mmCIF file of C-alpha atoms and ligand atoms in Angstrom:
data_model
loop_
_atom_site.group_PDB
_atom_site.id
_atom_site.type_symbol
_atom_site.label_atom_id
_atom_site.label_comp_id
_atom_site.label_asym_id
_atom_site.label_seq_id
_atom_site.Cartn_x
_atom_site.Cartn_y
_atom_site.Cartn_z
ATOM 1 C CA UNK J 57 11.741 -309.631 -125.048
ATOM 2 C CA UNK J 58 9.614 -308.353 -121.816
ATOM 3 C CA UNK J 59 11.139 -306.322 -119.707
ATOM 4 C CA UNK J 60 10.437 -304.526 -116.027
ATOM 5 C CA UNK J 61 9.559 -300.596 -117.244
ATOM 6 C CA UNK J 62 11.547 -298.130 -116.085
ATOM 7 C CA UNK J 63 10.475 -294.438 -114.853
ATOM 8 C CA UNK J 64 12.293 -293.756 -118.064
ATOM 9 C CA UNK J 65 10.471 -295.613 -120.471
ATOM 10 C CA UNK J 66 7.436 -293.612 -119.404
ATOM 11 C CA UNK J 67 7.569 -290.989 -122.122
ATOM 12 C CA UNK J 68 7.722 -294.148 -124.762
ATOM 13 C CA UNK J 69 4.201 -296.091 -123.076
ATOM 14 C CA UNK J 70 2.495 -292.797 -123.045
ATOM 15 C CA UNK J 71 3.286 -292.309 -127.028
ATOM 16 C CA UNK J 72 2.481 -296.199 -127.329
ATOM 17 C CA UNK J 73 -0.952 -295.878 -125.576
ATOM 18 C CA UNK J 74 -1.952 -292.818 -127.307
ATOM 19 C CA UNK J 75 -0.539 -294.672 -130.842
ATOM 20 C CA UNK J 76 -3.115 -297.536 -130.115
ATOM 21 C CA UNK J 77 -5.866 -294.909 -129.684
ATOM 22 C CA UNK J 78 -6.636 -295.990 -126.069
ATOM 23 C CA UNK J 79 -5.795 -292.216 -124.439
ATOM 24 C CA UNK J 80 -5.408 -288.983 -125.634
ATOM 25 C CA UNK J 81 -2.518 -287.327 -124.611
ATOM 26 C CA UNK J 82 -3.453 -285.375 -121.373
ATOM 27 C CA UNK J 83 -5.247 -288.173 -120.124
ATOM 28 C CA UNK J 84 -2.922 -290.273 -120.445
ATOM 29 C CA UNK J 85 -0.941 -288.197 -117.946
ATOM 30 C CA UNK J 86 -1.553 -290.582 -114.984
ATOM 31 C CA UNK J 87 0.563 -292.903 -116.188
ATOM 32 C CA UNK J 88 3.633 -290.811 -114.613
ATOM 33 C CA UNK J 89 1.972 -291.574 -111.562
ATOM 34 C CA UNK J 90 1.023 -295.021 -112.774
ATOM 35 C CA UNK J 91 4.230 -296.735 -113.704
ATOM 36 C CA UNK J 92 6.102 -295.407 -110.526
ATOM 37 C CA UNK J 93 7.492 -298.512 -108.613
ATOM 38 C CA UNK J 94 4.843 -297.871 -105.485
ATOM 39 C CA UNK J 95 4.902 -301.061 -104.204
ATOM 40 C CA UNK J 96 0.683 -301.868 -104.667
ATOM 41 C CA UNK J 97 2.221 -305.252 -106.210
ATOM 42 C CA UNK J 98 1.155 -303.642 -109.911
ATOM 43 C CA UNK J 99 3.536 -305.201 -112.929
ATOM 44 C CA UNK J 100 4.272 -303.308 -116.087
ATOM 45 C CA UNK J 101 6.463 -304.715 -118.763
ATOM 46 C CA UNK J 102 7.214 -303.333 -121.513
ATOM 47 C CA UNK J 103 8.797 -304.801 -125.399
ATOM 48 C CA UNK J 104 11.153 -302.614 -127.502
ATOM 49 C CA UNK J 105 10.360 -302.499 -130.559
ATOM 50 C CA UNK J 106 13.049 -304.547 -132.995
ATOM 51 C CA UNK J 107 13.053 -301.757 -135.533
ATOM 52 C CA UNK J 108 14.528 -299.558 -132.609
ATOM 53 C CA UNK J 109 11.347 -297.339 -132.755
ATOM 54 C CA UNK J 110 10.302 -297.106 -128.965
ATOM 55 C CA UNK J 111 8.355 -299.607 -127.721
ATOM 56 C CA UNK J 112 6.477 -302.925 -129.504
ATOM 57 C CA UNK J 113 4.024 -303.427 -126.548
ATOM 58 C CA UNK J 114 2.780 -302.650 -123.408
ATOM 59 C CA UNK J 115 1.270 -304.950 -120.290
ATOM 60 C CA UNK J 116 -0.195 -303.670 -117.361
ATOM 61 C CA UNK J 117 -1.507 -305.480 -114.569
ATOM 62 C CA UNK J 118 -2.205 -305.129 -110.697
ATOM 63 C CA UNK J 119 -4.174 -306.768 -107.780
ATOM 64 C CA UNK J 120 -7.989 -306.248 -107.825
ATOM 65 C CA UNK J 121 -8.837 -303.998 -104.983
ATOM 66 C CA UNK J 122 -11.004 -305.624 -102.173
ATOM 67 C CA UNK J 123 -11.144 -309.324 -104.332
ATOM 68 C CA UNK J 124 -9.156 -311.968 -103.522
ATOM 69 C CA UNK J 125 -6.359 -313.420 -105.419
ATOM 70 C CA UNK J 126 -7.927 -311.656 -108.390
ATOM 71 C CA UNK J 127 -5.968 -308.733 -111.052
ATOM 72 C CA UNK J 128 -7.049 -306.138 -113.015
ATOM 73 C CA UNK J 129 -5.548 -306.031 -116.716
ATOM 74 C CA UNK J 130 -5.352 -302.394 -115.948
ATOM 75 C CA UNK J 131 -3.614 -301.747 -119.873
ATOM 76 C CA UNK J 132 -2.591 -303.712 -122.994
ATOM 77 C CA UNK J 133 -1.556 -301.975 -125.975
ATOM 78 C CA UNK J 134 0.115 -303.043 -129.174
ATOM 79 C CA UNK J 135 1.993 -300.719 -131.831
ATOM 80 C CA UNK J 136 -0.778 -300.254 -134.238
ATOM 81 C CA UNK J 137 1.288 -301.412 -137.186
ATOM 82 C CA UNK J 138 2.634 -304.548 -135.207
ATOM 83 C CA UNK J 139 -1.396 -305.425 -134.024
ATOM 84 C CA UNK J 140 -2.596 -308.825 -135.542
ATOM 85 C CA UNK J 141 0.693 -310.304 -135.636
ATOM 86 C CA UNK J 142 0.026 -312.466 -132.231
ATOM 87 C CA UNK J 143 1.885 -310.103 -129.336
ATOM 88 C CA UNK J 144 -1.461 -309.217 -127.885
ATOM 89 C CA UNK J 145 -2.325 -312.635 -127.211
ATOM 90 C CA UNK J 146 1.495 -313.596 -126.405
ATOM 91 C CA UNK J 147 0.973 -311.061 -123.592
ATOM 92 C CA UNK J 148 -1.782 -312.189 -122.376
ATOM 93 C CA UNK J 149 -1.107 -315.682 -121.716
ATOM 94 C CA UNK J 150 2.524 -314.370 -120.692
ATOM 95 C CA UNK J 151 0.643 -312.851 -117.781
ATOM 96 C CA UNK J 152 -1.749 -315.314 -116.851
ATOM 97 C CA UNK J 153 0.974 -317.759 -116.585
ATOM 98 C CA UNK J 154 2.470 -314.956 -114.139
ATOM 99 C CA UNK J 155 -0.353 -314.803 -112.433
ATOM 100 C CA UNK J 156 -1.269 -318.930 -111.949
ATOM 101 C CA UNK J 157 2.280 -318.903 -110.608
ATOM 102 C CA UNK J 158 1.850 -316.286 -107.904
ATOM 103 C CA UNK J 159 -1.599 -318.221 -106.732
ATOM 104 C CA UNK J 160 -3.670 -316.483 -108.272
ATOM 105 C CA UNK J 161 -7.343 -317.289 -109.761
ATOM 106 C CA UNK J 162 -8.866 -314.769 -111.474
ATOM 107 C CA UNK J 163 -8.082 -312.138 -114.092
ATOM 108 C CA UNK J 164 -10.920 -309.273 -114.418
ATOM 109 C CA UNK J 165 -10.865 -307.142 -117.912
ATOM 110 C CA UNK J 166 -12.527 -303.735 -118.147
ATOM 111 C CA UNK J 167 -13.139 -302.399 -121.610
ATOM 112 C CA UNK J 168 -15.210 -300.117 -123.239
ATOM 113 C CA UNK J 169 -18.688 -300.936 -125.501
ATOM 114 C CA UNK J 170 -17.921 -298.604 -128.527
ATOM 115 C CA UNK J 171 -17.328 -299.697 -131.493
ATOM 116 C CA UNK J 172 -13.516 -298.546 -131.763
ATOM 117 C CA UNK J 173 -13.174 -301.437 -129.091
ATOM 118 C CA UNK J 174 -15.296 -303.916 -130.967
ATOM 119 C CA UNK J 175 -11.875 -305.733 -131.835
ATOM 120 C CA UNK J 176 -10.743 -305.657 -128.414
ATOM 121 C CA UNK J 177 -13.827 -307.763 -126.928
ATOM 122 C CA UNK J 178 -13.399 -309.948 -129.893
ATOM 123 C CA UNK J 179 -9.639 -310.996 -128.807
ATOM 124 C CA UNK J 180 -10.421 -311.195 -125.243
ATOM 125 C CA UNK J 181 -13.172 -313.504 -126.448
ATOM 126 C CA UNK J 182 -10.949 -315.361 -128.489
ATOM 127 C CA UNK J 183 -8.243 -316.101 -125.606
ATOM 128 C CA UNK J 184 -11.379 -317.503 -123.577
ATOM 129 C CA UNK J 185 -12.244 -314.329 -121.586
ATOM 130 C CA UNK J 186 -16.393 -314.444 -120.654
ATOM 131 C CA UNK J 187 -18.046 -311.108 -120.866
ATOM 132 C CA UNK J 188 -19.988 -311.094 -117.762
ATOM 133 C CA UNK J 189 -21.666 -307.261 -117.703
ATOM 134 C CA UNK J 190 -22.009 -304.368 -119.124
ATOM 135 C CA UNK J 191 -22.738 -301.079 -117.552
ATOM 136 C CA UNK J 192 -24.244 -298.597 -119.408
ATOM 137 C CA UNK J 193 -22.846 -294.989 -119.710
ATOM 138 C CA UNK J 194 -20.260 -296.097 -117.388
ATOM 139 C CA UNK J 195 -17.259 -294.563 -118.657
ATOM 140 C CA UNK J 196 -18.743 -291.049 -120.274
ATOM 141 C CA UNK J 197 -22.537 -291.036 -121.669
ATOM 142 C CA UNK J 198 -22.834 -293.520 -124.529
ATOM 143 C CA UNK J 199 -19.601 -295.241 -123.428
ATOM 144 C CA UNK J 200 -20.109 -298.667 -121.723
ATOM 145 C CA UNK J 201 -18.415 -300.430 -119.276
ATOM 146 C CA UNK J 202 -17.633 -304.363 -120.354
ATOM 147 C CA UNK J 203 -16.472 -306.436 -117.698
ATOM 148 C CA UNK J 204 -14.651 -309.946 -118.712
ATOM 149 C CA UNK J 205 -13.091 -312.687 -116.076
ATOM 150 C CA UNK J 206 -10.921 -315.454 -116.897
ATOM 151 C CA UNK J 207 -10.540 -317.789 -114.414
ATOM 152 C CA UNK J 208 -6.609 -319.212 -114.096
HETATM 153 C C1 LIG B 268 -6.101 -305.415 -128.353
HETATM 154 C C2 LIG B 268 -4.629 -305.603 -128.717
HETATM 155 C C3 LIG B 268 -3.779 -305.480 -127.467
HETATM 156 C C4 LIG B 268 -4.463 -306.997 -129.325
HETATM 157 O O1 LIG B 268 -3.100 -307.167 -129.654
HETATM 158 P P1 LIG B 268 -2.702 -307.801 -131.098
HETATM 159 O O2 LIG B 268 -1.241 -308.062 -131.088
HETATM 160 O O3 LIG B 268 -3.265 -306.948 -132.154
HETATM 161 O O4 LIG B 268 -3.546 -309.142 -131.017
HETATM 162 P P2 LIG B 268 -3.132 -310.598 -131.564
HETATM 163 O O5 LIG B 268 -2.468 -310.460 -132.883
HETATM 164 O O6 LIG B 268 -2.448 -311.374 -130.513
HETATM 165 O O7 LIG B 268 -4.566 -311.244 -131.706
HETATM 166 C C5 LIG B 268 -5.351 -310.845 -132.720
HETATM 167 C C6 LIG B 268 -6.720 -311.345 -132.402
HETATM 168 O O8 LIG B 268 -7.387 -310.357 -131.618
HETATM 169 C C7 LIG B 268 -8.322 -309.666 -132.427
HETATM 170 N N1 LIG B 268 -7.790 -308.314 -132.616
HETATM 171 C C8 LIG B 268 -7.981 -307.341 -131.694
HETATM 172 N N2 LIG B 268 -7.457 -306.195 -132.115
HETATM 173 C C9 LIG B 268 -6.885 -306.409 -133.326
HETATM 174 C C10 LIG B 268 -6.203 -305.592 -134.272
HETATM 175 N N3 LIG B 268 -6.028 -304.269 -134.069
HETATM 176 N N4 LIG B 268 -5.739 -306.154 -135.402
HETATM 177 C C11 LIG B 268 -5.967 -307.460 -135.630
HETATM 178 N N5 LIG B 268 -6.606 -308.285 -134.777
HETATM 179 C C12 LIG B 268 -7.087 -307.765 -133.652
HETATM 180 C C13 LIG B 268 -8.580 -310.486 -133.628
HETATM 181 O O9 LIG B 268 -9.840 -311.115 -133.385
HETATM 182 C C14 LIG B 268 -7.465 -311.518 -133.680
HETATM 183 O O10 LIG B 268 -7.965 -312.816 -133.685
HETATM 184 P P3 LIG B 268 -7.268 -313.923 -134.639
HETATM 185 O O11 LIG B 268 -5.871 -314.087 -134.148
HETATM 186 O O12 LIG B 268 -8.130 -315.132 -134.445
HETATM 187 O O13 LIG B 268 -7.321 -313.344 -136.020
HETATM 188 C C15 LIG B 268 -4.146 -304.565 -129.771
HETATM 189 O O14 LIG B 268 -4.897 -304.707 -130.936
HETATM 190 C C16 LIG B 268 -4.199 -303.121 -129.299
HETATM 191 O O15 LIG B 268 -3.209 -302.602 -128.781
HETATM 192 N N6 LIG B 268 -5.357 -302.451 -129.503
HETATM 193 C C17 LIG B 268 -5.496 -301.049 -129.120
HETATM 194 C C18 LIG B 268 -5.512 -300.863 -127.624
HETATM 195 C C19 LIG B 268 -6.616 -301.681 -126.952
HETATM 196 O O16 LIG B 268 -7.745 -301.727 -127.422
HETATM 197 N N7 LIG B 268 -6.271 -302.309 -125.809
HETATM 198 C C20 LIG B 268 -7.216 -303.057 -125.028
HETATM 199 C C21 LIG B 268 -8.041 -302.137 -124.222
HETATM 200 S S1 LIG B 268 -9.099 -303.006 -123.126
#
């Protein structure tokens, strides 16, 4: 089940996110910061795992800065040996759902163009995402920027 995060649980998203090979360790330092309850009108939720092994998943979202009624899937990240089974996309529509209930009309993905995130684009692709851009060397040299929307 989804639940709020807690400063708590921060420890157990920054093992998750570094699990899922999205951060490395140190830079995934700014998620002390992050997850803080700071009021920008971000959501994090978080899923313990059933096997009592910290955490299943991990959803991050918050309002797109200067766009209206528009949110930034800021993080999504799935135990690796839990990926495939369907939580990613459960997630997903768990938040646009969220989202069309708060007003809201637009969801805005940044990912990367490497090849370690090849399977990434593919499931935004596959929940109806449209890849709109991408930015070369964006990121880091060699890493691009790819920017998706879904409209809610
Ligand atoms: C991307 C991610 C959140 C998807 O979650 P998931 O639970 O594995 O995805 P689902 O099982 O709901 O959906 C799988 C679909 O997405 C794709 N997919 C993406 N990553 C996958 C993975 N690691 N394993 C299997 N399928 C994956 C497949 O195309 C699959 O399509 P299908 O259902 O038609 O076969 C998860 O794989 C993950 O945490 N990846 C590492 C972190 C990451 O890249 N986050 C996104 C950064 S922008």
């Amino acid at each position: 089940m989804l639940r709020t995060v807690t400063p708590a649980d921060t420890p157990q998203v920054v093992d998750l996110v570094v699990a899922a090979g999205m951060f490395s360790r140190e830079e995934a330092g700014f998620l002390h910061e992050a997850l803080l309850p700071d009021g920008d009108g971000g959501t994090c939720l978080v899923e313990d795992a059933d096997d009592g092994a910290g955490l299943a998943s991990v959803l991050f979202y918050r309002p797109e800065e200067g766009s209206e009624r528009a949110f930034d899937l800021t993080m999504i990240a799935v135990r690796p040996d839990l990926q495939g089974g369907g939580r990613g996309a459960a997630l997903v529509r768990h938040l646009e759902q969220d989202l069309r209930e708060r007003g809201q009309r637009l969801v805005v993905v940044r990912t990367s163009g490497t090849p370690q995130y090849d399977r990434s684009r593919a499931f935004y692709r596959g929940l109806g995402y449209a890849e709109h851009t991408r930015v070369p060397d964006y990121w880091t040299d060699g890493d691009d920027l790819v920017l998706f929307t879904r409209r809610l």
